[in-house]
């Protein structure tokens, strides 16, 4: 069984969850060579017990046993974001209080640390904004050449932040899907590290620290339900990894239900869920949405997302544009200024969709990145 790595030991191999193909740890290949699907990591760590965490570094790197890389010099102190009560049994984890103002820092630091270890000629990423910003920041910290592919409709504030970190912008005249295709084509060029928050499993092993922090802050327990926004599913799949690690180690007695939230305007996974399908069902209709960060019509890890939600006993929730606007203003009135994608989970549960069950929602990105959702109306 693979164990936690150090600089002196080998990185774990990657493997394809669809067909079992293995990819060597030091390869720059970004997908399965057989099916071109995303890869997982052959890594089954054992978390440290709660009492062993006392006195450790106050960042996500305190969970060293569960991370496939040692703590890098490029860390910006990411992680350990506050958990606050919202209303009744619902609490919020303030992941917009990260160095680049979004939860994507959890995974981006892993990708940048891995890239610096592998030594590519260049790093590329594709994003609707937050992931690109995070990768740009950590590549700057690591001294890595970075280009970020973004859709033409990306928020100007996010574009400004990406370029401020020294990354080059490659603006694609198209939607998020077109942007991903352009980046994947460039990723096949020799010497290129594709810092994909979707395809590279190291990103998921960064986002899983969200749940390790919840477990620690709640005194070795988890709530009845975890509610997460889902586009490509990186936070949800990271959460599923952490829950499995904690449960396997006997550190939690039961697994919380996972609830995935999508915008009703772009909800391919919710549609597949309602159909009882194990994968996406045809071409799902799409429309413009304030929740641009989760507007993903064909997520590559769809099968894994659906399986994780089903295995947890959770489900899918969708929110309208009106609910997003109302939820963003409601959070602002509570002192929390969050971007429109980041309020989707609160929009889904604020009216009691989960009953009296305890739950945590992530507030994933700062409102300064996009402004108020209804600003375009007036």
CSV table of C-alpha atoms in Angstrom, one decimal:
chain,number,residue,atom,x,y,z
A,1,UNK,CA,0.0,0.0,0.0
A,2,UNK,CA,1.5,3.4,-0.9
A,3,UNK,CA,2.5,5.6,2.0
A,4,UNK,CA,3.1,9.3,2.5
A,5,UNK,CA,6.0,10.4,0.3
A,6,UNK,CA,8.9,12.5,1.2
A,7,UNK,CA,11.5,14.2,-1.1
A,8,UNK,CA,13.6,11.0,-0.8
A,9,UNK,CA,10.8,8.6,-1.9
A,10,UNK,CA,8.9,8.0,-5.1
A,11,UNK,CA,5.6,9.7,-5.9
A,12,UNK,CA,2.6,7.3,-6.2
A,13,UNK,CA,1.6,6.2,-9.7
A,14,UNK,CA,-1.6,7.4,-11.3
A,15,UNK,CA,-4.2,5.0,-12.7
A,16,UNK,CA,-7.3,5.2,-14.8
A,17,UNK,CA,-10.5,4.5,-12.9
A,18,UNK,CA,-12.2,3.3,-16.1
A,19,UNK,CA,-9.8,0.7,-17.5
A,20,UNK,CA,-7.0,0.3,-14.9
A,21,UNK,CA,-4.2,1.7,-17.1
A,22,UNK,CA,-1.2,2.9,-15.0
A,23,UNK,CA,0.8,6.0,-15.7
A,24,UNK,CA,4.3,6.4,-14.1
A,25,UNK,CA,4.5,9.0,-11.4
A,26,UNK,CA,7.2,11.1,-13.2
A,27,UNK,CA,5.3,11.2,-16.5
A,28,UNK,CA,3.8,14.5,-17.9
A,29,UNK,CA,0.9,12.6,-19.4
A,30,UNK,CA,-2.3,14.3,-18.2
A,31,UNK,CA,-4.8,11.6,-19.1
A,32,UNK,CA,-5.2,7.9,-19.6
A,33,UNK,CA,-3.3,6.9,-22.8
A,34,UNK,CA,-5.9,4.3,-23.6
A,35,UNK,CA,-9.2,6.2,-23.1
A,36,UNK,CA,-8.1,9.8,-22.6
A,37,UNK,CA,-10.1,10.0,-19.4
A,38,UNK,CA,-9.0,11.6,-16.1
A,39,UNK,CA,-6.6,9.7,-13.7
A,40,UNK,CA,-6.7,8.8,-10.1
A,41,UNK,CA,-3.9,8.4,-7.6
A,42,UNK,CA,-2.7,5.0,-6.3
A,43,UNK,CA,-2.5,6.4,-2.8
A,44,UNK,CA,-4.3,5.1,0.3
A,45,UNK,CA,-3.1,7.1,3.4
A,46,UNK,CA,-4.0,6.7,7.0
A,47,UNK,CA,-5.0,10.0,8.7
A,48,UNK,CA,-3.4,11.0,12.1
A,49,UNK,CA,-5.7,10.8,15.1
A,50,UNK,CA,-7.1,14.1,16.4
A,51,UNK,CA,-4.8,14.4,19.3
A,52,UNK,CA,-1.7,14.1,17.1
A,53,UNK,CA,-2.6,17.3,15.2
A,54,UNK,CA,-2.0,19.5,18.2
A,55,UNK,CA,0.8,22.0,17.6
A,56,UNK,CA,1.2,21.3,13.9
A,57,UNK,CA,1.5,24.0,11.2
A,58,UNK,CA,-1.7,26.0,10.8
A,59,UNK,CA,-2.4,25.2,7.2
A,60,UNK,CA,-3.7,22.2,5.2
A,61,UNK,CA,-0.2,20.7,5.4
A,62,UNK,CA,-1.0,19.7,9.0
A,63,UNK,CA,-2.6,16.6,7.5
A,64,UNK,CA,0.7,15.5,6.1
A,65,UNK,CA,0.0,11.8,6.4
A,66,UNK,CA,-2.9,12.2,3.9
A,67,UNK,CA,-1.1,14.2,1.3
A,68,UNK,CA,0.9,12.7,-1.6
A,69,UNK,CA,3.5,15.4,-1.5
A,70,UNK,CA,5.6,16.8,1.3
A,71,UNK,CA,4.9,20.4,2.4
A,72,UNK,CA,6.4,22.7,-0.3
A,73,UNK,CA,8.4,25.9,0.1
A,74,UNK,CA,5.8,27.6,-2.1
A,75,UNK,CA,3.0,27.3,0.4
A,76,UNK,CA,1.0,30.6,1.1
A,77,UNK,CA,-0.5,29.2,4.3
A,78,UNK,CA,-3.6,27.9,2.5
A,79,UNK,CA,-6.3,26.1,4.4
A,80,UNK,CA,-7.6,26.2,8.0
A,81,UNK,CA,-10.5,28.5,7.0
A,82,UNK,CA,-13.1,29.4,9.6
A,83,UNK,CA,-16.3,27.5,10.2
A,84,UNK,CA,-19.2,29.7,11.3
A,85,UNK,CA,-22.9,29.2,12.0
A,86,UNK,CA,-25.4,30.5,9.4
A,87,UNK,CA,-28.9,29.5,10.6
A,88,UNK,CA,-30.3,26.6,12.6
A,89,UNK,CA,-28.4,23.4,11.8
A,90,UNK,CA,-26.5,24.9,8.8
A,91,UNK,CA,-22.9,26.2,9.1
A,92,UNK,CA,-20.6,27.6,6.5
A,93,UNK,CA,-16.9,27.1,5.9
A,94,UNK,CA,-15.4,30.3,4.6
A,95,UNK,CA,-13.1,29.1,1.9
A,96,UNK,CA,-13.2,32.5,0.2
A,97,UNK,CA,-10.7,33.5,2.8
A,98,UNK,CA,-7.9,31.7,1.0
A,99,UNK,CA,-4.8,33.5,-0.4
A,100,UNK,CA,-6.3,33.9,-3.9
A,101,UNK,CA,-9.9,34.2,-2.4
A,102,UNK,CA,-11.2,30.8,-3.5
A,103,UNK,CA,-11.1,27.1,-2.4
A,104,UNK,CA,-9.1,26.3,-5.5
A,105,UNK,CA,-5.9,27.1,-3.6
A,106,UNK,CA,-6.3,23.7,-1.9
A,107,UNK,CA,-5.6,21.9,-5.2
A,108,UNK,CA,-3.5,24.5,-7.0
A,109,UNK,CA,-0.7,24.4,-4.4
A,110,UNK,CA,-0.5,20.6,-5.0
A,111,UNK,CA,-0.3,21.0,-8.8
A,112,UNK,CA,2.4,23.7,-8.6
A,113,UNK,CA,4.4,21.7,-6.1
A,114,UNK,CA,4.2,18.7,-8.4
A,115,UNK,CA,5.1,20.7,-11.4
A,116,UNK,CA,8.2,22.1,-9.8
A,117,UNK,CA,9.3,18.6,-8.8
A,118,UNK,CA,8.8,17.3,-12.3
A,119,UNK,CA,10.5,20.3,-14.0
A,120,UNK,CA,8.5,21.0,-17.2
A,121,UNK,CA,9.2,23.7,-19.7
A,122,UNK,CA,5.8,25.3,-19.2
A,123,UNK,CA,2.6,25.0,-17.2
A,124,UNK,CA,-0.8,25.5,-18.7
A,125,UNK,CA,-4.3,25.5,-17.1
A,126,UNK,CA,-7.8,26.2,-18.2
A,127,UNK,CA,-10.5,27.8,-16.1
A,128,UNK,CA,-13.5,30.0,-15.9
A,129,UNK,CA,-11.5,32.1,-13.4
A,130,UNK,CA,-10.8,30.8,-9.9
A,131,UNK,CA,-8.7,27.8,-10.7
A,132,UNK,CA,-6.7,29.8,-13.2
A,133,UNK,CA,-6.1,32.5,-10.7
A,134,UNK,CA,-5.0,29.9,-8.1
A,135,UNK,CA,-2.7,28.1,-10.5
A,136,UNK,CA,-1.2,31.4,-11.7
A,137,UNK,CA,-0.5,32.5,-8.1
A,138,UNK,CA,1.2,29.3,-7.1
A,139,UNK,CA,3.2,29.1,-10.3
A,140,UNK,CA,4.4,32.6,-9.6
A,141,UNK,CA,5.4,31.5,-6.1
A,142,UNK,CA,7.2,28.4,-7.6
A,143,UNK,CA,8.9,30.4,-10.5
A,144,UNK,CA,7.1,28.4,-13.2
A,145,UNK,CA,6.2,29.7,-16.6
A,146,UNK,CA,2.4,29.7,-16.8
A,147,UNK,CA,-0.4,30.2,-19.4
A,148,UNK,CA,-4.0,30.2,-18.4
A,149,UNK,CA,-6.8,29.4,-21.0
A,150,UNK,CA,-10.0,31.2,-20.2
A,151,UNK,CA,-13.4,31.6,-22.0
A,152,UNK,CA,-14.1,35.0,-23.6
A,153,UNK,CA,-16.8,35.8,-21.0
A,154,UNK,CA,-14.6,35.4,-17.9
A,155,UNK,CA,-15.0,38.1,-15.3
A,156,UNK,CA,-12.6,41.0,-15.9
A,157,UNK,CA,-11.7,41.0,-12.2
A,158,UNK,CA,-10.5,37.4,-12.5
A,159,UNK,CA,-8.5,38.2,-15.6
A,160,UNK,CA,-6.9,41.1,-13.8
A,161,UNK,CA,-5.9,38.8,-11.0
A,162,UNK,CA,-4.5,36.1,-13.3
A,163,UNK,CA,-2.3,38.6,-15.2
A,164,UNK,CA,-1.2,40.3,-11.9
A,165,UNK,CA,0.5,37.0,-10.9
A,166,UNK,CA,2.5,37.1,-14.2
A,167,UNK,CA,0.7,34.4,-16.1
A,168,UNK,CA,-0.1,34.8,-19.8
A,169,UNK,CA,-3.8,34.7,-20.8
A,170,UNK,CA,-5.0,32.7,-23.7
A,171,UNK,CA,-8.6,33.9,-24.3
A,172,UNK,CA,-10.7,31.4,-26.2
A,173,UNK,CA,-13.6,32.7,-28.3
A,174,UNK,CA,-16.1,30.2,-26.9
A,175,UNK,CA,-17.6,28.7,-23.8
A,176,UNK,CA,-16.0,26.7,-20.9
A,177,UNK,CA,-16.0,23.5,-23.0
A,178,UNK,CA,-14.3,25.1,-25.9
A,179,UNK,CA,-11.6,26.4,-23.5
A,180,UNK,CA,-11.0,23.0,-22.1
A,181,UNK,CA,-10.6,21.5,-25.6
A,182,UNK,CA,-8.0,24.2,-26.5
A,183,UNK,CA,-6.0,23.6,-23.4
A,184,UNK,CA,-6.0,19.9,-23.8
A,185,UNK,CA,-4.7,20.2,-27.3
A,186,UNK,CA,-1.8,22.4,-26.0
A,187,UNK,CA,-1.2,20.0,-23.1
A,188,UNK,CA,0.0,17.3,-25.6
A,189,UNK,CA,3.0,19.4,-26.6
A,190,UNK,CA,6.3,18.0,-25.2
A,191,UNK,CA,7.6,19.5,-22.0
A,192,UNK,CA,4.1,20.8,-20.9
A,193,UNK,CA,2.6,20.2,-17.5
A,194,UNK,CA,-1.2,20.4,-17.7
A,195,UNK,CA,-2.3,21.8,-14.3
A,196,UNK,CA,-5.8,20.5,-14.8
A,197,UNK,CA,-8.0,20.7,-11.7
A,198,UNK,CA,-10.2,18.2,-13.5
A,199,UNK,CA,-7.9,15.5,-14.9
A,200,UNK,CA,-5.0,15.7,-12.4
A,201,UNK,CA,-5.7,13.7,-9.2
A,202,UNK,CA,-3.3,15.7,-7.1
A,203,UNK,CA,-5.9,18.5,-7.2
A,204,UNK,CA,-8.5,16.3,-5.5
A,205,UNK,CA,-6.0,15.3,-2.8
A,206,UNK,CA,-5.7,19.0,-2.1
A,207,UNK,CA,-9.4,19.7,-2.0
A,208,UNK,CA,-10.0,16.8,0.4
A,209,UNK,CA,-8.4,18.8,3.2
A,210,UNK,CA,-11.7,20.8,3.3
A,211,UNK,CA,-13.2,17.8,5.0
A,212,UNK,CA,-10.2,17.0,7.2
A,213,UNK,CA,-10.5,20.5,8.6
A,214,UNK,CA,-14.2,20.1,9.2
A,215,UNK,CA,-13.5,16.9,11.1
A,216,UNK,CA,-10.9,18.5,13.2
A,217,UNK,CA,-12.9,21.6,13.9
A,218,UNK,CA,-16.0,19.6,14.9
A,219,UNK,CA,-14.0,17.6,17.4
A,220,UNK,CA,-13.6,14.4,15.4
A,221,UNK,CA,-17.0,14.3,13.9
A,222,UNK,CA,-18.7,15.3,10.6
A,223,UNK,CA,-22.2,16.8,10.1
A,224,UNK,CA,-25.1,14.7,8.8
A,225,UNK,CA,-24.7,16.2,5.3
A,226,UNK,CA,-22.1,18.0,3.3
A,227,UNK,CA,-23.5,20.3,0.6
A,228,UNK,CA,-21.1,21.2,-2.2
A,229,UNK,CA,-21.4,23.0,-5.6
A,230,UNK,CA,-20.7,20.8,-8.5
A,231,UNK,CA,-19.5,21.6,-12.0
A,232,UNK,CA,-16.4,19.4,-12.5
A,233,UNK,CA,-16.9,18.0,-9.1
A,234,UNK,CA,-13.4,18.6,-7.7
A,235,UNK,CA,-14.6,19.6,-4.2
A,236,UNK,CA,-17.2,16.8,-4.0
A,237,UNK,CA,-14.7,14.1,-5.1
A,238,UNK,CA,-12.1,15.4,-2.7
A,239,UNK,CA,-14.7,15.3,0.1
A,240,UNK,CA,-15.5,11.7,-0.8
A,241,UNK,CA,-11.7,10.8,-0.6
A,242,UNK,CA,-11.4,12.3,2.9
A,243,UNK,CA,-14.6,10.7,4.1
A,244,UNK,CA,-13.3,7.3,3.0
A,245,UNK,CA,-9.9,7.9,4.6
A,246,UNK,CA,-11.4,8.9,7.9
A,247,UNK,CA,-14.0,6.1,7.9
A,248,UNK,CA,-11.4,3.4,6.9
A,249,UNK,CA,-9.2,4.6,9.8
A,250,UNK,CA,-12.0,4.3,12.2
A,251,UNK,CA,-11.9,8.1,12.9
A,252,UNK,CA,-15.6,8.6,12.1
A,253,UNK,CA,-18.4,6.1,12.8
A,254,UNK,CA,-20.6,7.1,10.0
A,255,UNK,CA,-20.3,8.8,6.6
A,256,UNK,CA,-22.2,12.0,5.9
A,257,UNK,CA,-24.5,12.3,3.0
A,258,UNK,CA,-23.1,14.2,0.0
A,259,UNK,CA,-25.5,16.7,-1.7
A,260,UNK,CA,-24.4,18.2,-5.0
A,261,UNK,CA,-25.8,21.6,-6.1
A,262,UNK,CA,-26.0,22.7,-9.7
A,263,UNK,CA,-27.5,25.7,-11.4
A,264,UNK,CA,-30.9,24.8,-13.0
A,265,UNK,CA,-29.5,26.5,-16.1
A,266,UNK,CA,-26.7,24.0,-16.5
A,267,UNK,CA,-27.5,20.8,-14.7
A,268,UNK,CA,-26.3,17.7,-16.6
A,269,UNK,CA,-25.4,15.7,-13.5
A,270,UNK,CA,-28.8,16.5,-11.8
A,271,UNK,CA,-30.5,15.4,-15.0
A,272,UNK,CA,-28.6,12.1,-15.0
A,273,UNK,CA,-29.4,11.6,-11.3
A,274,UNK,CA,-33.1,12.1,-11.9
A,275,UNK,CA,-32.9,9.6,-14.8
A,276,UNK,CA,-31.3,7.0,-12.5
A,277,UNK,CA,-28.3,6.9,-14.8
A,278,UNK,CA,-24.7,6.1,-14.0
A,279,UNK,CA,-23.3,8.6,-16.5
A,280,UNK,CA,-24.5,11.7,-18.4
A,281,UNK,CA,-27.6,11.3,-20.6
A,282,UNK,CA,-27.3,12.9,-24.0
A,283,UNK,CA,-26.8,16.6,-24.5
A,284,UNK,CA,-28.3,18.5,-21.5
A,285,UNK,CA,-29.8,21.9,-22.4
A,286,UNK,CA,-27.8,25.0,-21.1
A,287,UNK,CA,-28.6,28.6,-20.5
A,288,UNK,CA,-26.7,31.6,-19.1
A,289,UNK,CA,-26.2,31.5,-15.3
A,290,UNK,CA,-24.8,33.6,-12.6
A,291,UNK,CA,-23.1,30.4,-11.3
A,292,UNK,CA,-20.5,30.5,-14.0
A,293,UNK,CA,-18.0,28.4,-12.0
A,294,UNK,CA,-20.2,25.3,-12.1
A,295,UNK,CA,-21.6,25.8,-15.6
A,296,UNK,CA,-20.0,22.6,-17.0
A,297,UNK,CA,-22.1,20.8,-19.6
A,298,UNK,CA,-20.0,17.6,-19.8
A,299,UNK,CA,-17.8,17.0,-16.7
A,300,UNK,CA,-15.1,14.4,-17.4
A,301,UNK,CA,-15.6,12.8,-14.0
A,302,UNK,CA,-19.3,12.5,-14.2
A,303,UNK,CA,-19.5,8.8,-13.5
A,304,UNK,CA,-17.3,9.2,-10.4
A,305,UNK,CA,-19.5,12.1,-9.1
A,306,UNK,CA,-22.7,10.2,-9.6
A,307,UNK,CA,-21.3,7.2,-7.9
A,308,UNK,CA,-20.0,9.2,-4.9
A,309,UNK,CA,-23.3,10.9,-4.3
A,310,UNK,CA,-25.3,7.6,-4.7
A,311,UNK,CA,-22.9,5.7,-2.3
A,312,UNK,CA,-23.3,8.4,0.3
A,313,UNK,CA,-27.0,8.3,0.4
A,314,UNK,CA,-27.2,12.0,-0.7
A,315,UNK,CA,-28.7,13.6,-3.8
A,316,UNK,CA,-28.7,16.5,-6.2
A,317,UNK,CA,-30.3,19.9,-5.7
A,318,UNK,CA,-30.7,22.6,-8.3
A,319,UNK,CA,-31.1,26.4,-7.9
A,320,UNK,CA,-32.7,29.1,-10.1
A,321,UNK,CA,-31.1,32.4,-11.0
A,322,UNK,CA,-33.6,34.1,-8.6
A,323,UNK,CA,-32.5,31.8,-5.8
A,324,UNK,CA,-28.8,32.6,-6.4
A,325,UNK,CA,-29.5,36.4,-6.4
A,326,UNK,CA,-31.5,36.2,-3.2
A,327,UNK,CA,-29.0,34.0,-1.4
A,328,UNK,CA,-26.1,36.3,-2.3
A,329,UNK,CA,-27.9,39.3,-0.9
A,330,UNK,CA,-28.9,37.3,2.2
A,331,UNK,CA,-25.3,36.3,2.9
A,332,UNK,CA,-24.1,39.9,2.3
A,333,UNK,CA,-26.7,41.0,4.9
A,334,UNK,CA,-25.1,38.4,7.3
A,335,UNK,CA,-21.7,40.0,6.7
A,336,UNK,CA,-20.5,37.5,4.1
A,337,UNK,CA,-19.8,38.9,0.6
A,338,UNK,CA,-19.5,35.8,-1.6
A,339,UNK,CA,-19.4,35.4,-5.4
A,340,UNK,CA,-22.5,34.1,-7.2
A,341,UNK,CA,-21.2,30.6,-7.8
A,342,UNK,CA,-20.1,30.4,-4.2
A,343,UNK,CA,-23.6,31.0,-2.8
A,344,UNK,CA,-25.3,28.2,-4.7
A,345,UNK,CA,-25.2,25.8,-1.8
A,346,UNK,CA,-26.8,28.3,0.6
A,347,UNK,CA,-29.4,29.0,-2.1
A,348,UNK,CA,-30.2,25.3,-2.1
A,349,UNK,CA,-30.7,24.7,1.6
A,350,UNK,CA,-31.6,28.1,3.2
A,351,UNK,CA,-35.3,27.3,3.0
A,352,UNK,CA,-35.0,24.0,4.8
A,353,UNK,CA,-34.4,21.5,2.0
A,354,UNK,CA,-32.5,19.2,4.4
A,355,UNK,CA,-34.9,19.4,7.3
A,356,UNK,CA,-33.3,19.4,10.7
A,357,UNK,CA,-30.1,17.6,9.7
A,358,UNK,CA,-26.8,19.3,10.5
A,359,UNK,CA,-25.0,20.4,7.4
A,360,UNK,CA,-22.1,22.5,6.2
A,361,UNK,CA,-22.0,24.6,3.0
A,362,UNK,CA,-18.8,26.0,1.5
A,363,UNK,CA,-18.6,29.6,0.6
A,364,UNK,CA,-16.1,29.1,-2.2
A,365,UNK,CA,-15.1,32.4,-3.7
A,366,UNK,CA,-15.1,36.1,-2.7
A,367,UNK,CA,-17.7,38.5,-3.9
A,368,UNK,CA,-15.0,40.9,-5.0
A,369,UNK,CA,-14.2,38.6,-7.9
A,370,UNK,CA,-17.6,39.1,-9.6
A,371,UNK,CA,-19.7,41.6,-7.8
A,372,UNK,CA,-23.4,41.2,-7.0
A,373,UNK,CA,-25.2,38.7,-9.3
A,374,UNK,CA,-28.1,41.1,-10.1
A,375,UNK,CA,-25.8,44.0,-11.0
A,376,UNK,CA,-26.3,43.1,-14.6
A,377,UNK,CA,-30.1,43.7,-14.3
A,378,UNK,CA,-29.9,47.3,-13.3
